[in-house]
């Protein structure tokens, strides 16, 4: 605002309150205006029409007796058509708005528990805005927006809430880990059972193949050598396989020492043991 030779310049988004001999006369809009001081006119003051912001911190407690600090952001502006009310009726606009915000928050938050207060921030902001709109419209101000930008519990309460949340997540993680280990153990047991079953089938088929091979050998030998019994041929075949096995054990560099009874009388016993084992394997279930 500039003034020279009885003229005054009013900047954009600003109005000037003009008085004549100390009495309100007119609201000057942006532009250049004559203000003859000789007639008692004077510029009493300026009023900004821009949107202004006021952050209010209010400490209160919730229904479950937790002290919190609620931070509200109030955006307001003076109305051009009610500029005289906004200029004359309030001496401290920010203090007036702050008082109304305190009153509404301390009447609303104690009805809510802490978790509900976080969930219902919009409801708290709406209650504050309605009360401010009703009160400040009489003074020539418009409430543009009301926001609850933060709810800050006590530091110890925040730490306890974080510990509760961490414990709950650890419990879920432990359950998931236990369930995964259970699945692994079940699958491992199923695999071992299937492997043992297939191994048993392989051993039974191996023994059956050995028995069938020995039988074919006995039949072929008895047909080519008359006068021999099946028992004689079986003993000879088994003893031959026995010595072949001993030869392989001795020829292997990684084999361990094997101590068995050996002598002329032990050969008959070995043949009987091998024969009994093969006959038992033949009759084993497949």
PDB file of C-alpha atoms in Angstrom, residues 168-182:
ATOM      1  CA  UNK A 168       2.574 -60.286  17.060  1.00  0.00           C
ATOM      2  CA  UNK A 169       4.594 -60.396  13.847  1.00  0.00           C
ATOM      3  CA  UNK A 170       7.195 -62.692  15.442  1.00  0.00           C
ATOM      4  CA  UNK A 171       4.398 -65.020  16.562  1.00  0.00           C
ATOM      5  CA  UNK A 172       3.036 -65.193  13.025  1.00  0.00           C
ATOM      6  CA  UNK A 173       6.538 -65.778  11.657  1.00  0.00           C
ATOM      7  CA  UNK A 174       7.144 -68.585  14.191  1.00  0.00           C
ATOM      8  CA  UNK A 175       3.877 -70.277  13.204  1.00  0.00           C
ATOM      9  CA  UNK A 176       4.751 -70.046   9.528  1.00  0.00           C
ATOM     10  CA  UNK A 177       8.250 -71.408  10.174  1.00  0.00           C
ATOM     11  CA  UNK A 178       6.890 -74.319  12.225  1.00  0.00           C
ATOM     12  CA  UNK A 179       4.349 -75.113   9.512  1.00  0.00           C
ATOM     13  CA  UNK A 180       7.108 -75.098   6.877  1.00  0.00           C
ATOM     14  CA  UNK A 181       9.279 -77.432   8.987  1.00  0.00           C
ATOM     15  CA  UNK A 182       6.298 -79.737   9.472  1.00  0.00           C
TER      16      UNK A 182
END
